[in-house]
mmCIF file of C-alpha atoms (C1' of nucleotides) in Angstrom:
data_model
loop_
_atom_site.group_PDB
_atom_site.id
_atom_site.type_symbol
_atom_site.label_atom_id
_atom_site.label_comp_id
_atom_site.label_asym_id
_atom_site.label_seq_id
_atom_site.Cartn_x
_atom_site.Cartn_y
_atom_site.Cartn_z
ATOM 1 C CA MET V 1392 1.040 30.195 -9.332
ATOM 2 C CA GLN V 1393 1.105 33.088 -6.912
ATOM 3 C CA PRO V 1394 -2.330 32.624 -5.356
ATOM 4 C CA ILE V 1395 -1.539 29.127 -4.158
ATOM 5 C CA PHE V 1396 1.657 30.262 -2.449
ATOM 6 C CA GLU V 1397 -0.264 33.033 -0.709
ATOM 7 C CA ARG V 1398 -2.916 30.611 0.390
ATOM 8 C CA LEU V 1399 -0.320 28.200 1.750
ATOM 9 C CA LYS V 1400 1.394 31.012 3.612
ATOM 10 C CA GLU V 1401 -1.911 32.053 5.116
ATOM 11 C CA LYS V 1402 -2.394 28.501 6.261
ATOM 12 C CA GLY V 1403 0.852 28.796 8.179
ATOM 13 C CA LEU V 1404 3.200 26.966 5.836
ATOM 14 C CA THR V 1405 6.802 28.143 5.798
ATOM 15 C CA LEU V 1406 7.580 28.628 2.130
ATOM 16 C CA THR V 1407 11.065 27.291 1.505
ATOM 17 C CA PRO V 1408 12.507 26.912 -1.999
ATOM 18 C CA GLN V 1409 12.204 23.151 -1.680
ATOM 19 C CA ARG V 1410 8.544 23.333 -0.797
ATOM 20 C CA MET V 1411 7.851 25.780 -3.601
ATOM 21 C CA ALA V 1412 9.484 23.435 -6.078
ATOM 22 C CA ILE V 1413 7.336 20.571 -4.833
ATOM 23 C CA VAL V 1414 4.167 22.650 -5.009
ATOM 24 C CA GLU V 1415 5.067 23.804 -8.519
ATOM 25 C CA CYS V 1416 5.515 20.191 -9.522
ATOM 26 C CA LEU V 1417 2.085 19.340 -8.161
ATOM 27 C CA VAL V 1418 -0.024 22.227 -9.442
ATOM 28 C CA GLY V 1419 -1.925 21.151 -12.519
ATOM 29 C CA ASN V 1420 -0.255 17.762 -12.430
ATOM 30 C CA THR V 1421 -2.782 15.082 -13.354
ATOM 31 C CA THR V 1422 -0.341 12.166 -13.404
ATOM 32 C CA HIS V 1423 -0.853 11.361 -9.705
ATOM 33 C CA PRO V 1424 2.865 11.398 -9.024
ATOM 34 C CA THR V 1425 4.634 9.247 -6.451
ATOM 35 C CA VAL V 1426 7.229 10.596 -4.030
ATOM 36 C CA ASP V 1427 9.954 9.263 -6.272
ATOM 37 C CA GLU V 1428 8.476 10.847 -9.380
ATOM 38 C CA ILE V 1429 8.269 14.231 -7.668
ATOM 39 C CA TYR V 1430 11.764 13.815 -6.292
ATOM 40 C CA SER V 1431 13.277 12.757 -9.614
ATOM 41 C CA GLY V 1432 11.559 15.531 -11.532
ATOM 42 C CA ILE V 1433 12.839 18.200 -9.173
ATOM 43 C CA LYS V 1434 16.317 16.830 -8.566
ATOM 44 C CA GLU V 1435 17.525 17.683 -12.063
ATOM 45 C CA ARG V 1436 17.121 21.377 -11.406
ATOM 46 C CA TYR V 1437 17.673 21.066 -7.674
ATOM 47 C CA PRO V 1438 20.463 18.580 -6.998
ATOM 48 C CA THR V 1439 20.419 18.789 -3.197
ATOM 49 C CA MET V 1440 16.736 17.944 -2.944
ATOM 50 C CA SER V 1441 16.191 15.077 -0.555
ATOM 51 C CA LYS V 1442 13.525 12.420 -0.634
ATOM 52 C CA ALA V 1443 12.904 12.943 3.081
ATOM 53 C CA THR V 1444 11.933 16.527 2.311
ATOM 54 C CA VAL V 1445 9.484 15.382 -0.333
ATOM 55 C CA TYR V 1446 7.947 12.964 2.136
ATOM 56 C CA SER V 1447 7.678 15.576 4.863
ATOM 57 C CA THR V 1448 6.309 18.275 2.563
ATOM 58 C CA LEU V 1449 3.657 15.949 1.189
ATOM 59 C CA LYS V 1450 2.602 15.100 4.710
ATOM 60 C CA VAL V 1451 2.255 18.799 5.535
ATOM 61 C CA LEU V 1452 0.330 19.508 2.333
ATOM 62 C CA LYS V 1453 -1.916 16.573 3.072
ATOM 63 C CA ASP V 1454 -2.617 17.853 6.588
ATOM 64 C CA LEU V 1455 -3.443 21.256 5.110
ATOM 65 C CA GLY V 1456 -5.918 19.613 2.749
ATOM 66 C CA GLU V 1457 -3.976 20.732 -0.317
ATOM 67 C CA VAL V 1458 -3.165 17.253 -1.545
ATOM 68 C CA GLN V 1459 -4.861 13.922 -1.166
ATOM 69 C CA GLU V 1460 -3.062 10.651 -0.787
ATOM 70 C CA LEU V 1461 -4.686 7.919 -2.833
ATOM 71 C CA SER V 1462 -5.408 4.502 -1.378
ATOM 72 C CA ILE V 1463 -4.065 2.690 -4.403
ATOM 73 C CA ARG V 1464 -0.385 2.115 -4.995
ATOM 74 C CA LYS V 1465 1.048 3.163 -8.329
ATOM 75 C CA ARG V 1466 3.546 0.428 -9.156
ATOM 76 C CA GLY V 1467 4.053 -0.185 -5.471
ATOM 77 C CA GLU V 1468 4.333 3.430 -4.367
ATOM 78 C CA VAL V 1469 1.875 5.775 -2.717
ATOM 79 C CA CYS V 1470 0.673 8.430 -5.140
ATOM 80 C CA PHE V 1471 -0.870 11.840 -4.698
ATOM 81 C CA ASP V 1472 -3.577 13.989 -6.214
ATOM 82 C CA PRO V 1473 -3.443 17.800 -6.003
ATOM 83 C CA ILE V 1474 -6.994 18.204 -7.272
ATOM 84 C CA PRO V 1475 -9.331 18.942 -4.366
ATOM 85 C CA GLY V 1476 -12.834 17.607 -4.065
ATOM 86 C CA MET V 1477 -14.211 14.161 -4.603
ATOM 87 C CA HIS V 1478 -13.561 12.454 -7.891
ATOM 88 C CA HIS V 1479 -12.814 8.910 -8.861
ATOM 89 C CA HIS V 1480 -9.736 7.258 -10.310
ATOM 90 C CA PHE V 1481 -8.921 4.723 -12.964
ATOM 91 C CA MET V 1482 -5.820 2.561 -12.790
ATOM 92 C CA CYS V 1483 -4.490 0.591 -15.730
ATOM 93 C CA SER V 1484 -3.615 -2.957 -14.706
ATOM 94 C CA GLU V 1485 -0.995 -3.073 -17.424
ATOM 95 C CA CYS V 1486 1.028 0.144 -17.216
ATOM 96 C CA GLY V 1487 -0.068 1.145 -13.736
ATOM 97 C CA ASN V 1488 -0.901 4.717 -14.691
ATOM 98 C CA VAL V 1489 -3.593 6.452 -12.683
ATOM 99 C CA LEU V 1490 -6.115 8.710 -14.384
ATOM 100 C CA ASP V 1491 -8.842 10.997 -13.126
ATOM 101 C CA VAL V 1492 -12.322 9.833 -13.948
ATOM 102 C CA THR V 1493 -14.792 12.438 -15.045
ATOM 103 C CA LEU V 1494 -17.884 10.312 -14.741
ATOM 104 C CA ALA V 1495 -19.605 10.715 -11.396
ATOM 105 C CA CYS V 1496 -22.332 8.990 -9.479
ATOM 106 C CA PRO V 1497 -25.608 10.861 -9.471
ATOM 107 C CA GLU V 1498 -26.095 13.065 -6.437
ATOM 108 C CA LYS V 1499 -28.960 10.908 -5.291
ATOM 109 C CA CYS V 1500 -26.835 7.778 -5.160
ATOM 110 C CA PRO V 1501 -27.418 6.276 -1.714
ATOM 111 C CA ILE V 1502 -23.736 5.763 -1.185
ATOM 112 C CA LEU V 1503 -23.174 9.484 -1.609
ATOM 113 C CA SER V 1504 -26.233 10.786 0.175
ATOM 114 C CA VAL V 1505 -25.806 8.964 3.461
ATOM 115 C CA ASP V 1506 -23.405 10.244 6.064
ATOM 116 C CA THR V 1507 -23.729 7.154 8.216
ATOM 117 C CA ILE V 1508 -23.631 3.505 7.248
ATOM 118 C CA ASP V 1509 -24.430 0.638 9.606
ATOM 119 C CA GLY V 1510 -23.900 3.166 12.408
ATOM 120 C CA HIS V 1511 -20.448 4.272 11.232
ATOM 121 C CA LYS V 1512 -19.848 7.914 10.419
ATOM 122 C CA ILE V 1513 -18.590 8.527 6.893
ATOM 123 C CA ASN V 1514 -16.156 11.327 6.119
ATOM 124 C CA GLU V 1515 -14.752 10.444 2.741
ATOM 125 C CA ILE V 1516 -15.343 8.267 -0.301
ATOM 126 C CA GLN V 1517 -12.827 7.042 -2.846
ATOM 127 C CA ALA V 1518 -13.762 4.838 -5.780
ATOM 128 C CA TYR V 1519 -11.262 3.032 -7.956
ATOM 129 C CA LEU V 1520 -11.876 1.601 -11.403
ATOM 130 C CA TYR V 1521 -9.439 -0.970 -12.738
ATOM 131 C CA GLY V 1522 -8.946 -1.925 -16.337
ATOM 132 C CA ILE V 1523 -6.812 -1.465 -19.426
ATOM 133 C CA CYS V 1524 -6.167 2.057 -20.642
ATOM 134 C CA SER V 1525 -6.609 2.922 -24.303
ATOM 135 C CA ASP V 1526 -2.848 3.228 -24.833
ATOM 136 C CA CYS V 1527 -2.128 -0.274 -23.585
ATOM 137 C CA ALA V 1528 -5.156 -1.656 -25.435
ATOM 138 C CA SER V 1529 -3.957 -0.293 -28.767
ATOM 139 C CA LYS V 1530 -0.397 -1.477 -28.152
ATOM 140 C CA SER V 1531 -1.419 -5.073 -27.547
ATOM 141 C CA ALA V 1532 -3.781 -5.044 -30.540
ATOM 142 C CA MET O 321 -16.463 -26.604 4.651
ATOM 143 C CA GLN O 322 -16.239 -29.579 2.329
ATOM 144 C CA PRO O 323 -17.732 -28.014 -0.806
ATOM 145 C CA ILE O 324 -15.086 -25.298 -0.950
ATOM 146 C CA PHE O 325 -12.261 -27.830 -0.712
ATOM 147 C CA GLU O 326 -13.826 -29.827 -3.521
ATOM 148 C CA ARG O 327 -14.203 -26.740 -5.628
ATOM 149 C CA LEU O 328 -10.580 -25.759 -5.031
ATOM 150 C CA LYS O 329 -9.432 -29.232 -5.938
ATOM 151 C CA GLU O 330 -11.451 -29.093 -9.138
ATOM 152 C CA LYS O 331 -9.767 -25.838 -9.941
ATOM 153 C CA GLY O 332 -6.451 -27.641 -9.766
ATOM 154 C CA LEU O 333 -5.284 -26.579 -6.310
ATOM 155 C CA THR O 334 -3.132 -29.059 -4.422
ATOM 156 C CA LEU O 335 -4.766 -29.314 -1.029
ATOM 157 C CA THR O 336 -2.019 -29.382 1.569
ATOM 158 C CA PRO O 337 -2.730 -29.149 5.298
ATOM 159 C CA GLN O 338 -1.260 -25.625 5.305
ATOM 160 C CA ARG O 339 -3.544 -24.477 2.526
ATOM 161 C CA MET O 340 -6.544 -26.050 4.176
ATOM 162 C CA ALA O 341 -5.758 -24.243 7.407
ATOM 163 C CA ILE O 342 -5.519 -20.947 5.522
ATOM 164 C CA VAL O 343 -8.772 -21.563 3.680
ATOM 165 C CA GLU O 344 -10.494 -22.491 6.943
ATOM 166 C CA CYS O 345 -9.280 -19.249 8.439
ATOM 167 C CA LEU O 346 -10.708 -17.295 5.507
ATOM 168 C CA VAL O 347 -14.113 -18.926 5.056
ATOM 169 C CA GLY O 348 -16.760 -16.785 6.672
ATOM 170 C CA ASN O 349 -14.129 -14.359 7.929
ATOM 171 C CA THR O 350 -15.429 -10.805 7.595
ATOM 172 C CA THR O 351 -12.484 -9.111 9.335
ATOM 173 C CA HIS O 352 -10.515 -8.676 6.092
ATOM 174 C CA PRO O 353 -7.421 -10.282 7.568
ATOM 175 C CA THR O 354 -3.864 -9.394 6.672
ATOM 176 C CA VAL O 355 -1.155 -11.947 5.950
ATOM 177 C CA ASP O 356 0.158 -11.513 9.458
ATOM 178 C CA GLU O 357 -3.270 -11.952 11.033
ATOM 179 C CA ILE O 358 -3.837 -15.167 9.105
ATOM 180 C CA TYR O 359 -0.343 -16.368 9.936
ATOM 181 C CA SER O 360 -0.632 -15.547 13.645
ATOM 182 C CA GLY O 361 -4.056 -17.124 13.943
ATOM 183 C CA ILE O 362 -2.886 -20.383 12.409
ATOM 184 C CA LYS O 363 0.548 -20.602 13.981
ATOM 185 C CA GLU O 364 -0.804 -21.385 17.428
ATOM 186 C CA ARG O 365 -2.214 -24.687 16.225
ATOM 187 C CA TYR O 366 0.368 -25.115 13.481
ATOM 188 C CA PRO O 367 3.773 -24.038 14.770
ATOM 189 C CA THR O 368 5.740 -24.719 11.592
ATOM 190 C CA MET O 369 3.495 -22.550 9.444
ATOM 191 C CA SER O 370 5.556 -20.062 7.485
ATOM 192 C CA LYS O 371 4.607 -16.576 6.390
ATOM 193 C CA ALA O 372 5.970 -17.314 2.927
ATOM 194 C CA THR O 373 3.395 -20.081 2.622
ATOM 195 C CA VAL O 374 0.610 -17.703 3.595
ATOM 196 C CA TYR O 375 1.803 -15.228 0.967
ATOM 197 C CA SER O 376 2.042 -17.871 -1.727
ATOM 198 C CA THR O 377 -1.302 -19.466 -0.882
ATOM 199 C CA LEU O 378 -3.069 -16.116 -0.946
ATOM 200 C CA LYS O 379 -1.580 -15.418 -4.347
ATOM 201 C CA VAL O 380 -2.863 -18.731 -5.649
ATOM 202 C CA LEU O 381 -6.313 -18.193 -4.149
ATOM 203 C CA LYS O 382 -6.384 -14.726 -5.683
ATOM 204 C CA ASP O 383 -5.481 -16.081 -9.105
ATOM 205 C CA LEU O 384 -8.269 -18.650 -8.741
ATOM 206 C CA GLY O 385 -10.705 -15.849 -7.958
ATOM 207 C CA GLU O 386 -11.422 -17.225 -4.492
ATOM 208 C CA VAL O 387 -10.094 -14.221 -2.623
ATOM 209 C CA GLN O 388 -9.793 -10.572 -3.486
ATOM 210 C CA GLU O 389 -6.956 -8.361 -2.408
ATOM 211 C CA LEU O 390 -8.169 -4.959 -1.292
ATOM 212 C CA SER O 391 -6.539 -1.758 -2.474
ATOM 213 C CA ILE O 392 -6.477 -0.245 0.974
ATOM 214 C CA ARG O 393 -3.884 -1.131 3.563
ATOM 215 C CA LYS O 394 -5.068 -2.175 6.981
ATOM 216 C CA ARG O 395 -2.593 -0.571 9.365
ATOM 217 C CA GLY O 396 0.050 -0.713 6.681
ATOM 218 C CA GLU O 397 -0.594 -4.250 5.492
ATOM 219 C CA VAL O 398 -2.436 -5.628 2.491
ATOM 220 C CA CYS O 399 -5.714 -7.241 3.519
ATOM 221 C CA PHE O 400 -7.977 -9.780 1.886
ATOM 222 C CA ASP O 401 -11.652 -10.463 1.396
ATOM 223 C CA PRO O 402 -12.957 -13.997 0.839
ATOM 224 C CA ILE O 403 -16.417 -12.781 -0.125
ATOM 225 C CA PRO O 404 -16.826 -12.908 -3.903
ATOM 226 C CA GLY O 405 -18.661 -10.344 -5.940
ATOM 227 C CA MET O 406 -18.581 -6.583 -5.861
ATOM 228 C CA HIS O 407 -19.260 -4.867 -2.577
ATOM 229 C CA HIS O 408 -17.850 -1.804 -0.925
ATOM 230 C CA HIS O 409 -15.726 -1.361 2.169
ATOM 231 C CA PHE O 410 -15.577 0.976 5.104
ATOM 232 C CA MET O 411 -12.336 1.701 6.938
ATOM 233 C CA CYS O 412 -12.205 3.352 10.341
ATOM 234 C CA SER O 413 -9.595 6.094 10.396
ATOM 235 C CA GLU O 414 -9.107 5.520 14.117
ATOM 236 C CA CYS O 415 -8.781 1.763 14.671
ATOM 237 C CA GLY O 416 -8.074 0.829 11.071
ATOM 238 C CA ASN O 417 -10.630 -1.958 10.970
ATOM 239 C CA VAL O 418 -12.200 -2.730 7.614
ATOM 240 C CA LEU O 419 -15.890 -3.568 7.358
ATOM 241 C CA ASP O 420 -18.118 -4.731 4.544
ATOM 242 C CA VAL O 421 -20.657 -2.186 3.421
ATOM 243 C CA THR O 422 -24.100 -3.462 2.677
ATOM 244 C CA LEU O 423 -25.363 -0.350 0.940
ATOM 245 C CA ALA O 424 -24.938 -0.461 -2.801
ATOM 246 C CA CYS O 425 -25.183 1.937 -5.683
ATOM 247 C CA PRO O 426 -28.313 1.513 -7.771
ATOM 248 C CA GLU O 427 -27.843 -0.649 -10.829
ATOM 249 C CA LYS O 428 -28.425 2.321 -13.072
ATOM 250 C CA CYS O 429 -25.534 4.278 -11.559
ATOM 251 C CA PRO O 430 -23.466 5.461 -14.524
ATOM 252 C CA ILE O 431 -20.260 4.385 -12.870
ATOM 253 C CA LEU O 432 -21.545 0.824 -12.683
ATOM 254 C CA SER O 433 -23.319 0.618 -16.000
ATOM 255 C CA VAL O 434 -20.489 1.697 -18.267
ATOM 256 C CA ASP O 435 -17.787 -0.715 -19.274
ATOM 257 C CA THR O 436 -15.626 1.961 -20.815
ATOM 258 C CA ILE O 437 -14.653 5.358 -19.481
ATOM 259 C CA ASP O 438 -12.806 7.984 -21.499
ATOM 260 C CA GLY O 439 -11.860 5.164 -23.844
ATOM 261 C CA HIS O 440 -10.424 2.919 -21.133
ATOM 262 C CA LYS O 441 -11.856 -0.535 -20.603
ATOM 263 C CA ILE O 442 -13.115 -1.168 -17.080
ATOM 264 C CA ASN O 443 -12.870 -4.588 -15.468
ATOM 265 C CA GLU O 444 -13.354 -3.927 -11.791
ATOM 266 C CA ILE O 445 -14.598 -1.341 -9.325
ATOM 267 C CA GLN O 446 -13.720 -0.905 -5.679
ATOM 268 C CA ALA O 447 -15.166 1.834 -3.508
ATOM 269 C CA TYR O 448 -13.863 2.778 -0.096
ATOM 270 C CA LEU O 449 -15.650 4.775 2.563
ATOM 271 C CA TYR O 450 -13.573 6.328 5.314
ATOM 272 C CA GLY O 451 -14.817 7.475 8.672
ATOM 273 C CA ILE O 452 -15.127 6.611 12.337
ATOM 274 C CA CYS O 453 -16.714 3.324 13.283
ATOM 275 C CA SER O 454 -19.402 3.198 15.945
ATOM 276 C CA ASP O 455 -17.060 1.501 18.436
ATOM 277 C CA CYS O 456 -14.442 4.243 18.214
ATOM 278 C CA ALA O 457 -17.122 6.929 18.235
ATOM 279 C CA SER O 458 -18.619 5.663 21.481
ATOM 280 C CA LYS O 459 -15.192 5.234 23.076
ATOM 281 C CA SER O 460 -14.184 8.842 22.442
ATOM 282 C CA ALA O 461 -17.569 10.146 23.630
ATOM 283 C "C1'" DT C 497 10.473 -40.534 -9.681
ATOM 284 C "C1'" DT C 498 9.183 -36.219 -10.638
ATOM 285 C "C1'" DT C 499 6.791 -32.309 -9.703
ATOM 286 C "C1'" DG C 500 5.362 -29.028 -6.706
ATOM 287 C "C1'" DA C 501 4.776 -27.081 -1.785
ATOM 288 C "C1'" DT C 502 7.022 -25.703 2.450
ATOM 289 C "C1'" DG C 503 9.837 -22.933 5.501
ATOM 290 C "C1'" DC C 504 13.760 -20.661 6.773
ATOM 291 C "C1'" DA C 505 16.715 -16.796 5.978
ATOM 292 C "C1'" DA C 506 18.418 -13.326 3.192
ATOM 293 C "C1'" DA C 507 17.393 -9.704 0.053
ATOM 294 C "C1'" DC C 508 14.454 -6.015 -1.495
ATOM 295 C "C1'" DG C 509 12.305 -1.517 -1.615
ATOM 296 C "C1'" DG C 510 9.259 2.063 -0.071
ATOM 297 C "C1'" DT C 511 8.869 4.714 4.002
ATOM 298 C "C1'" DT C 512 10.278 6.519 8.516
ATOM 299 C "C1'" DT C 513 13.462 8.196 11.798
ATOM 300 C "C1'" DG C 514 17.647 10.407 14.037
ATOM 301 C "C1'" DC C 515 20.610 13.847 14.007
ATOM 302 C "C1'" DA C 516 23.784 17.343 12.591
ATOM 303 C "C1'" DC C 517 23.497 21.327 9.718
ATOM 304 C "C1'" DT C 518 21.224 25.107 7.616
ATOM 305 C "C1'" DT C 519 17.737 28.498 6.957
ATOM 306 C "C1'" DA C 520 13.686 31.389 8.200
ATOM 307 C "C1'" DT C 521 11.640 34.559 11.633
ATOM 308 C "C1'" DA G 502 18.435 33.629 19.370
ATOM 309 C "C1'" DT G 503 15.024 30.480 18.667
ATOM 310 C "C1'" DA G 504 12.329 27.655 16.133
ATOM 311 C "C1'" DA G 505 11.710 25.192 12.102
ATOM 312 C "C1'" DG G 506 13.203 22.852 7.667
ATOM 313 C "C1'" DT G 507 16.733 20.172 5.128
ATOM 314 C "C1'" DG G 508 19.438 16.235 3.789
ATOM 315 C "C1'" DC G 509 22.085 12.375 4.510
ATOM 316 C "C1'" DA G 510 22.266 7.780 6.236
ATOM 317 C "C1'" DA G 511 20.588 4.249 8.986
ATOM 318 C "C1'" DA G 512 16.712 1.826 10.607
ATOM 319 C "C1'" DC G 513 12.257 -0.137 9.814
ATOM 320 C "C1'" DC G 514 9.012 -3.373 8.141
ATOM 321 C "C1'" DG G 515 5.925 -5.580 4.842
ATOM 322 C "C1'" DT G 516 6.864 -8.329 0.989
ATOM 323 C "C1'" DT G 517 9.585 -11.145 -2.279
ATOM 324 C "C1'" DT G 518 13.034 -14.387 -3.487
ATOM 325 C "C1'" DG G 519 16.421 -18.368 -3.302
ATOM 326 C "C1'" DC G 520 17.168 -22.625 -2.042
ATOM 327 C "C1'" DA G 521 17.367 -26.855 0.455
ATOM 328 C "C1'" DT G 522 13.991 -29.980 2.344
ATOM 329 C "C1'" DC G 523 9.759 -32.455 2.240
ATOM 330 C "C1'" DA G 524 5.360 -34.240 0.586
ATOM 331 C "C1'" DA G 525 1.944 -35.200 -3.215
ATOM 332 C "C1'" DA G 526 1.033 -37.245 -7.827
#
DNA sequence: TTTGATGCAAACGGTTTGCACTTAT
DNA sequence: ATAAGTGCAAACCGTTTGCATCAAA
């Protein structure tokens, strides 16, 4: 836990208790939490925590490249991924949960190897797979 | 224009003037319009058109498989694509415009060829490329 | 006639903003 | 002392809903 705080401090982030709680909630979290999920999880131990602070901290962490905001909405809310680097995501159409996908395109895939498409410069790629997760599949069976 | 109306009718859609206007606006439209863009475009010629009707018609068309709702928000609003079949999308981080991407993954790409990932059944894939479109690039140069 | 579509307005809900207060430097 | 972060509430805005009206079958 320490190294990430040091890195954030080096990046110029003021480390308040609120921000540390939010970062702690995010580190190693693979559930792709929404603002409300982060807020609710922290509020139990930290009753004065405000949603506005969660919003503002996530924006700062996003600008620092520490967190990525996904394009998909998790049950209507923006959700976040603390894992850096490109990877894809699976969303269950039934329960709405978002999961990291380990399968990757081959490096030679044209969509990954080009940095320009139809004359437009590409900076980032996000792929989303939709379907039914194994939990929901076994429940309905 | 006629064949699509016939097809929609066969699918059980009641063809009202409002719905026809919305379909006309969508056919051949590659701008990935939002509800408000569709509504604004039609309202000039059709002053009583209501946004609620646009919402409800898009939902029906989506359920019929005639239109797909994209996962990305175009300047904060849901946007739609009348082109059937899988293809990818590019969004300009500057102007927010959404463009169809002609480049495709090879058929043998693992992410396309599997129908299950980590035990979860996959029904649909959407990929999004982010960057700066050529228009915005030349403007800032 | 009966069913369904329309359109207005109100409600909803996630996100943003303003501002007074508090905390870090 | 100054700058920055927090937290509450209000505002914002895209979307949904309720309901009376209207048109299609």
